[in-house]
Amino acid sequence: MARLIFLGAPGAGKGTQAKALAAFSHIPHISTGDILRTAVASQTPLGLKAQSYMDQGNLVPDPLVIDLIRDRLSQSDAHNGWILDGFPRNVVQAVFLDELLVDISHAYDYAINLDVPDDVLVQRLLGRGRQDDTEEVIRRRLQVYHDQTAPLINFYQSQDKFLSINGNIPPEAVTEELRGLVQKAVVDS
Ligand code: ADP
């Protein structure tokens, strides 16, 4: 069983890595970005509220993502572990998550940062071609990352369960490091 929080800038590779690691560990990959994109595509009430923020590269308002995560973590498949990808994205969300995990008695094992330099991020995002990957939106998302999400590195460092991995190496090498970490989390728990 492992409970992991993935941090990292847009384009750091956390989606790809989180997905692969979740499949390997037989635990759900919980990506707020994926959940929100599905909601937008199917025009649910959540999707309708979230769309304009996402289109501009801004964070969707905290109450919407907080409700989404509270619901998702209460589902039965999340009782034996999970990988959170894209949540928390700011300090308000991180404080909420800490409180929620105490309430449901589910401590996380590690917060893992995938570290990639900005110039590499921009190149990767421009090459990805997702609908919200225009240059202007990419720059905005990176700014939001530096202003609001990067401070979570200090937040989690101070809890002593923080690890940073170099994300600027081949994807398979990142995967291998992450598998080692999960195995350690399983042994320790
Ligand atoms: P990226 O590929 O940039 O890491 P994600 O797929 O994680 O992006 O998220 C895409 C968009 O969804 C974000 O730009 C943001 O608008 C919204 N989003 C995802 N997670 C959150 C969150 N935890 N809080 C607020 N908005 C979020």
Short mmCIF file of C-alpha atoms and ligand atoms in Angstrom, two decimals:
data_model
loop_
_atom_site.label_atom_id
_atom_site.label_comp_id
_atom_site.label_asym_id
_atom_site.label_seq_id
_atom_site.Cartn_x
_atom_site.Cartn_y
_atom_site.Cartn_z
CA MET A 1 0.00 0.00 0.00
CA ALA A 2 1.29 3.45 -0.80
CA ARG A 3 -0.12 6.94 -0.56
CA LEU A 4 1.87 9.37 -2.61
CA ILE A 5 1.47 13.04 -3.45
CA PHE A 6 3.09 14.08 -6.73
CA LEU A 7 4.34 17.63 -7.01
CA GLY A 8 5.97 19.24 -10.02
CA ALA A 9 5.45 21.87 -12.66
CA PRO A 10 3.25 21.41 -15.71
CA GLY A 11 5.31 19.36 -18.15
CA ALA A 12 7.48 17.78 -15.45
CA GLY A 13 6.12 14.36 -16.40
CA LYS A 14 4.13 13.75 -13.27
CA GLY A 15 1.01 12.64 -15.13
CA THR A 16 2.88 10.00 -17.12
CA GLN A 17 4.88 8.79 -14.16
CA ALA A 18 1.97 8.82 -11.73
CA LYS A 19 -0.15 6.79 -14.11
CA ALA A 20 2.55 4.16 -14.70
CA LEU A 21 3.39 3.89 -11.03
CA ALA A 22 -0.27 3.55 -10.01
CA ALA A 23 -0.75 0.70 -12.50
CA PHE A 24 2.42 -0.98 -11.24
CA SER A 25 1.30 -0.64 -7.61
CA HIS A 26 -2.39 -1.52 -8.23
CA ILE A 27 -3.64 1.70 -6.67
CA PRO A 28 -5.76 4.44 -8.23
CA HIS A 29 -4.16 7.34 -10.07
CA ILE A 30 -6.15 10.38 -9.01
CA SER A 31 -5.46 13.29 -11.35
CA THR A 32 -7.49 16.44 -10.74
CA GLY A 33 -6.52 17.63 -14.24
CA ASP A 34 -7.92 14.43 -15.82
CA ILE A 35 -11.08 14.54 -13.71
CA LEU A 36 -11.64 18.21 -14.59
CA ARG A 37 -10.98 17.64 -18.32
CA THR A 38 -13.53 14.79 -18.34
CA ALA A 39 -16.03 17.06 -16.56
CA VAL A 40 -15.46 19.81 -19.15
CA ALA A 41 -15.81 17.37 -22.06
CA SER A 42 -19.11 16.05 -20.74
CA GLN A 43 -20.31 19.52 -19.72
CA THR A 44 -21.22 18.53 -16.17
CA PRO A 45 -21.98 21.33 -13.67
CA LEU A 46 -18.38 21.05 -12.40
CA GLY A 47 -17.04 21.15 -15.97
CA LEU A 48 -19.08 24.23 -16.82
CA LYS A 49 -17.75 26.04 -13.77
CA ALA A 50 -14.12 24.95 -14.32
CA GLN A 51 -13.71 25.50 -18.05
CA SER A 52 -12.89 29.20 -18.24
CA TYR A 53 -10.22 28.93 -15.54
CA MET A 54 -8.56 25.99 -17.27
CA ASP A 55 -8.67 27.65 -20.68
CA GLN A 56 -6.72 30.58 -19.26
CA GLY A 57 -4.16 28.51 -17.37
CA ASN A 58 -5.50 29.56 -13.99
CA LEU A 59 -6.33 27.35 -11.03
CA VAL A 60 -9.93 26.25 -10.72
CA PRO A 61 -11.38 27.72 -7.47
CA ASP A 62 -10.39 25.77 -4.34
CA PRO A 63 -13.94 24.82 -3.18
CA LEU A 64 -14.55 22.94 -6.45
CA VAL A 65 -11.37 20.85 -6.34
CA ILE A 66 -11.60 20.35 -2.58
CA ASP A 67 -15.10 18.83 -2.94
CA LEU A 68 -13.88 16.70 -5.80
CA ILE A 69 -10.96 15.29 -3.78
CA ARG A 70 -13.05 14.71 -0.66
CA ASP A 71 -15.49 12.63 -2.73
CA ARG A 72 -12.81 10.78 -4.64
CA LEU A 73 -10.78 9.77 -1.58
CA SER A 74 -13.90 8.44 0.12
CA GLN A 75 -14.53 5.92 -2.68
CA SER A 76 -13.76 2.32 -1.80
CA ASP A 77 -10.93 1.85 -4.32
CA ALA A 78 -8.99 4.61 -2.55
CA HIS A 79 -8.90 2.84 0.80
CA ASN A 80 -5.76 0.86 0.04
CA GLY A 81 -3.60 3.58 -1.40
CA TRP A 82 -3.50 6.21 -4.13
CA ILE A 83 -1.32 8.55 -6.09
CA LEU A 84 -2.48 12.15 -6.11
CA ASP A 85 -1.43 13.99 -9.25
CA GLY A 86 -2.16 17.71 -9.52
CA PHE A 87 -3.55 18.11 -6.02
CA PRO A 88 -2.71 19.98 -3.87
CA ARG A 89 -1.82 22.95 -6.06
CA ASN A 90 -1.59 25.69 -3.40
CA VAL A 91 -1.25 26.04 0.35
CA VAL A 92 -5.01 26.22 1.02
CA GLN A 93 -5.45 22.85 -0.72
CA ALA A 94 -2.45 21.35 1.12
CA VAL A 95 -3.83 22.41 4.51
CA PHE A 96 -7.22 20.95 3.57
CA LEU A 97 -5.57 17.67 2.52
CA ASP A 98 -3.62 17.42 5.79
CA GLU A 99 -6.87 17.79 7.74
CA LEU A 100 -8.77 15.36 5.53
CA LEU A 101 -6.06 12.70 5.89
CA VAL A 102 -6.18 13.05 9.68
CA ASP A 103 -9.99 12.73 9.58
CA ILE A 104 -9.90 9.56 7.50
CA SER A 105 -6.76 8.18 9.23
CA HIS A 106 -4.84 7.90 5.96
CA ALA A 107 -1.39 9.39 6.36
CA TYR A 108 0.56 9.90 3.14
CA ASP A 109 3.93 8.19 2.72
CA TYR A 110 5.79 10.69 0.57
CA ALA A 111 5.33 13.93 -1.27
CA ILE A 112 7.49 13.57 -4.38
CA ASN A 113 8.69 16.47 -6.47
CA LEU A 114 9.74 15.95 -10.07
CA ASP A 115 12.29 18.64 -10.69
CA VAL A 116 12.69 19.99 -14.24
CA PRO A 117 14.17 23.35 -15.37
CA ASP A 118 11.75 25.92 -16.81
CA ASP A 119 13.24 26.00 -20.33
CA VAL A 120 12.82 22.23 -20.63
CA LEU A 121 9.23 22.51 -19.38
CA VAL A 122 8.30 25.08 -22.02
CA GLN A 123 9.78 22.95 -24.81
CA ARG A 124 7.96 19.85 -23.60
CA LEU A 125 4.61 21.63 -23.24
CA LEU A 126 4.85 23.25 -26.65
CA GLY A 127 5.51 19.82 -28.13
CA ARG A 128 2.57 18.19 -26.36
CA GLY A 129 -0.22 19.86 -28.29
CA ARG A 130 -3.02 19.59 -25.74
CA GLN A 131 -5.88 22.07 -26.22
CA ASP A 132 -4.73 24.27 -23.32
CA ASP A 133 -1.08 24.16 -24.46
CA THR A 134 -0.84 27.40 -26.43
CA GLU A 135 2.27 29.44 -25.64
CA GLU A 136 0.37 32.15 -23.78
CA VAL A 137 -1.51 29.65 -21.61
CA ILE A 138 1.70 27.68 -20.97
CA ARG A 139 3.44 30.83 -19.69
CA ARG A 140 0.49 31.58 -17.44
CA ARG A 141 0.48 28.01 -16.07
CA LEU A 142 4.19 28.22 -15.29
CA GLN A 143 3.67 31.55 -13.54
CA VAL A 144 0.82 30.08 -11.49
CA TYR A 145 3.07 27.12 -10.68
CA HIS A 146 5.88 29.35 -9.39
CA ASP A 147 3.55 31.66 -7.46
CA GLN A 148 1.20 29.12 -5.90
CA THR A 149 2.42 25.53 -6.24
CA ALA A 150 6.21 25.75 -5.81
CA PRO A 151 5.76 26.99 -2.17
CA LEU A 152 4.41 23.50 -1.40
CA ILE A 153 7.97 22.22 -1.63
CA ASN A 154 8.73 24.05 1.64
CA PHE A 155 5.39 22.99 3.08
CA TYR A 156 6.14 19.29 2.55
CA GLN A 157 9.85 19.59 3.35
CA SER A 158 8.88 20.79 6.81
CA GLN A 159 6.83 17.60 7.30
CA ASP A 160 9.92 15.44 6.66
CA LYS A 161 8.24 13.17 4.12
CA PHE A 162 9.46 15.03 1.05
CA LEU A 163 11.60 13.67 -1.77
CA SER A 164 12.80 15.38 -4.91
CA ILE A 165 13.68 13.46 -8.05
CA ASN A 166 15.46 14.81 -11.09
CA GLY A 167 12.81 14.78 -13.81
CA ASN A 168 15.24 15.83 -16.52
CA ILE A 169 16.52 12.32 -17.21
CA PRO A 170 14.98 9.65 -19.48
CA PRO A 171 11.43 8.73 -18.43
CA GLU A 172 12.38 5.08 -17.84
CA ALA A 173 15.06 6.15 -15.34
CA VAL A 174 12.52 8.29 -13.47
CA THR A 175 10.11 5.33 -13.42
CA GLU A 176 12.79 3.09 -11.97
CA GLU A 177 13.58 5.51 -9.15
CA LEU A 178 9.93 5.87 -8.34
CA ARG A 179 9.38 2.13 -8.18
CA GLY A 180 12.20 1.87 -5.68
CA LEU A 181 10.51 4.49 -3.54
CA VAL A 182 7.15 2.76 -3.59
CA GLN A 183 8.73 -0.51 -2.60
CA LYS A 184 10.34 1.27 0.32
CA ALA A 185 6.98 2.83 1.28
CA VAL A 186 5.41 -0.65 1.27
CA VAL A 187 8.19 -2.11 3.41
CA ASP A 188 7.98 0.74 5.92
CA SER A 189 4.20 0.62 6.29
P1 ADP B 1 -0.53 20.16 -16.06
O1 ADP B 1 -0.41 19.30 -17.24
O2 ADP B 1 -0.38 21.61 -16.32
O3 ADP B 1 0.25 19.68 -14.87
P2 ADP B 1 -3.13 19.30 -15.03
O4 ADP B 1 -3.59 18.31 -16.01
O5 ADP B 1 -2.70 18.82 -13.68
O6 ADP B 1 -2.02 20.21 -15.69
O7 ADP B 1 -4.25 20.44 -14.83
C1 ADP B 1 -4.81 21.15 -15.91
C2 ADP B 1 -5.62 22.32 -15.39
O8 ADP B 1 -6.64 21.86 -14.50
C3 ADP B 1 -4.82 23.33 -14.58
O9 ADP B 1 -4.18 24.28 -15.40
C4 ADP B 1 -5.92 23.95 -13.69
O10 ADP B 1 -6.69 24.89 -14.41
C5 ADP B 1 -6.82 22.77 -13.42
N1 ADP B 1 -6.45 22.07 -12.14
C6 ADP B 1 -5.95 20.82 -12.01
N2 ADP B 1 -5.74 20.51 -10.72
C7 ADP B 1 -6.12 21.61 -10.02
C8 ADP B 1 -6.13 21.93 -8.62
N3 ADP B 1 -5.69 21.06 -7.69
N4 ADP B 1 -6.57 23.15 -8.26
C9 ADP B 1 -7.01 24.03 -9.16
N5 ADP B 1 -7.02 23.80 -10.48
C10 ADP B 1 -6.57 22.60 -10.91
#
